[in-house]
Coordinates of C-alpha atoms in Angstrom, one line a residue:
M22 CA -22.9 62.6 92.2
N23 CA -24.1 64.7 89.1
K24 CA -20.5 65.0 87.8
L25 CA -20.1 61.1 88.3
R26 CA -23.4 60.6 86.5
L27 CA -22.2 62.9 83.7
V28 CA -18.9 61.3 83.4
V29 CA -20.4 57.9 83.3
D30 CA -23.0 58.8 80.7
I31 CA -20.6 60.5 78.4
T32 CA -18.2 57.5 78.5
M33 CA -21.1 55.1 77.9
F34 CA -22.2 57.2 74.7
I35 CA -18.6 57.3 73.4
L36 CA -17.9 53.7 74.0
T37 CA -21.2 52.7 72.3
F38 CA -20.0 54.5 69.2
F39 CA -16.6 52.6 69.2
L40 CA -18.5 49.4 69.8
M41 CA -20.7 50.1 66.8
N42 CA -17.9 49.2 64.2
V43 CA -15.3 46.5 65.2
N44 CA -13.3 47.6 62.1
L45 CA -12.4 50.8 63.8
I46 CA -11.1 48.9 66.8
S47 CA -9.7 45.3 67.1
P48 CA -12.0 42.5 68.3
L49 CA -9.9 42.5 71.6
W50 CA -10.8 46.2 72.1
H51 CA -14.3 45.6 71.2
E52 CA -14.6 43.0 73.8
I53 CA -12.7 45.2 76.4
F54 CA -15.0 48.2 75.7
G55 CA -17.9 45.8 75.9
I56 CA -17.0 44.7 79.4
I57 CA -16.3 48.4 80.4
I58 CA -19.7 49.4 79.2
S59 CA -21.3 46.6 81.0
F60 CA -19.9 47.9 84.3
L61 CA -20.9 51.5 83.3
I62 CA -24.4 50.3 82.7
I63 CA -24.6 48.9 86.2
I64 CA -23.2 52.2 87.6
H65 CA -25.7 54.2 85.7
L66 CA -28.5 52.1 87.1
I67 CA -27.1 52.5 90.6
L68 CA -26.9 56.3 90.1
N69 CA -30.5 56.3 88.8
F70 CA -32.0 53.8 91.2
K71 CA -34.0 56.4 93.2
W72 CA -35.9 57.4 89.9
I73 CA -36.3 53.7 88.8
K74 CA -37.7 52.7 92.2
N75 CA -39.9 55.7 92.4
I76 CA -41.3 55.3 88.9
T77 CA -41.8 51.5 89.3
K78 CA -43.9 52.1 92.4
N79 CA -46.0 54.8 91.0
I80 CA -46.2 53.9 87.3
R81 CA -49.9 54.2 87.3
K82 CA -49.7 57.9 88.6
V83 CA -47.1 59.3 86.4
K84 CA -47.5 61.2 83.0
N85 CA -47.7 59.3 79.7
K86 CA -44.4 60.7 78.6
T87 CA -42.8 59.2 81.7
R88 CA -44.3 56.0 81.1
V89 CA -43.1 55.9 77.5
L90 CA -39.5 56.9 78.8
Y91 CA -39.7 53.9 81.3
A92 CA -40.7 51.6 78.7
V93 CA -38.0 52.7 76.4
D94 CA -35.5 52.4 79.4
I95 CA -36.7 48.8 80.1
L96 CA -36.3 48.0 76.4
T97 CA -32.8 49.5 76.3
F98 CA -31.8 47.7 79.4
F99 CA -32.8 44.3 78.1
S100 CA -31.4 45.0 74.6
Y101 CA -28.0 45.8 76.2
L102 CA -28.2 42.9 78.5
I103 CA -28.9 40.4 75.7
T104 CA -26.0 42.1 73.5
I105 CA -23.6 41.7 76.4
V106 CA -24.5 38.2 77.3
I107 CA -24.2 37.1 73.7
G108 CA -21.2 39.1 73.3
I109 CA -19.5 37.1 76.1
L110 CA -20.7 33.8 74.4
I111 CA -19.2 34.7 71.1
S112 CA -15.9 36.2 72.6
I113 CA -12.9 35.2 70.6
S114 CA -10.2 37.2 72.4
I115 CA -11.0 37.1 76.1
F116 CA -13.3 34.3 76.9
N117 CA -13.2 32.0 73.7
F118 CA -16.2 29.8 74.5
P119 CA -17.2 26.8 72.1
T120 CA -20.1 29.3 71.0
S121 CA -17.5 31.8 69.9
Y122 CA -18.2 31.2 66.2
N123 CA -22.0 30.5 66.3
P124 CA -23.5 32.4 63.4
Y125 CA -26.8 32.7 64.9
L126 CA -25.5 34.2 68.1
M127 CA -23.3 36.6 66.0
L128 CA -26.3 37.7 64.0
T129 CA -28.4 38.2 67.3
H130 CA -25.4 40.2 68.7
H131 CA -25.4 42.3 65.7
I132 CA -29.0 43.0 65.6
T133 CA -29.4 43.7 69.4
G134 CA -26.2 45.8 69.5
R135 CA -27.7 48.1 66.8
L136 CA -31.1 48.1 68.5
S137 CA -29.4 49.0 71.8
L138 CA -27.7 51.9 70.3
S139 CA -31.0 53.1 68.6
L140 CA -32.8 52.7 71.8
M141 CA -30.0 54.6 73.7
L142 CA -30.5 57.5 71.2
L143 CA -34.2 57.5 72.0
H144 CA -33.5 57.4 75.7
L145 CA -31.0 60.3 75.3
G146 CA -33.7 62.2 73.2
F147 CA -36.2 62.0 76.1
H148 CA -33.4 63.7 78.5
L149 CA -32.3 66.2 75.8
N150 CA -34.3 69.1 77.1
R151 CA -32.8 68.7 80.5
I152 CA -29.3 68.6 78.9
I153 CA -29.7 71.5 76.5
S154 CA -31.3 73.7 79.3
K155 CA -28.0 73.3 81.1
L156 CA -26.1 74.3 78.1
T157 CA -28.1 77.4 76.9
K158 CA -31.3 79.4 77.6
N159 CA -31.4 80.7 74.1
E160 CA -34.5 79.3 72.3
T161 CA -33.0 79.5 68.8
A162 CA -29.8 77.5 70.0
K163 CA -32.0 75.0 71.6
A164 CA -34.0 74.5 68.4
I165 CA -30.9 74.2 66.4
I166 CA -29.5 71.5 68.8
Y167 CA -32.8 69.5 68.6
I168 CA -32.8 69.5 64.8
I169 CA -29.1 68.5 64.9
Y170 CA -29.8 65.8 67.3
I171 CA -32.9 64.4 65.6
T172 CA -31.1 64.5 62.2
L173 CA -27.9 62.7 63.6
S174 CA -30.1 60.1 65.3
I175 CA -32.0 59.3 62.1
L176 CA -28.7 59.2 60.2
I177 CA -27.0 56.9 62.8
T178 CA -30.1 54.7 62.9
M179 CA -30.1 54.5 59.1
Y180 CA -26.3 53.7 59.0
L181 CA -26.9 50.9 61.7
A182 CA -29.6 49.3 59.5
F183 CA -27.4 49.6 56.5
T184 CA -24.4 48.0 58.1
L185 CA -26.6 45.3 59.5
V186 CA -28.0 44.4 56.1
R187 CA -24.6 44.5 54.5
S188 CA -23.0 42.6 57.4
Y189 CA -21.0 39.5 56.7
V190 CA -22.7 37.8 59.6
W191 CA -25.7 36.9 57.3
Q192 CA -23.3 34.7 55.2
G193 CA -22.8 32.3 58.1
V194 CA -26.6 32.1 58.9
M195 CA -27.6 31.6 55.3
Q196 CA -25.3 28.7 54.7

């Protein structure tokens, strides 16, 4: 089960970065990857259901760090859920609904997609200690990995904000 969890998590992580920029892939692949990540999120939740259930039942008894992680997890879930639902509504390749070219839905999809990725990085950050501990016992190496992760997370979040501001989607909403 741990190997399956690792494969699911790594696949979600990689797909999320492909989804970040439709110009790297076609709109069709963006939608396909979006559908795949939807199923991976469900699998991720099933694999972590015991933890979710335990924390939900005992939220008042857990440490503050766990409560914050739980809140981040809930925000991440709803952010991805909104992104996925709106992504289906604005689909132009697979579903092609009448709402496909709605500029407000497109803008909301862009915002929640970027928020989802930022929250996912925060979620991953909470688990970083456990991940790094499996990779190395060297404290210097751990510190370097933390610094790299935090730096990359900040740069990615800044890039997401920059691309959101510079996005063509605003043009449709401003008209």
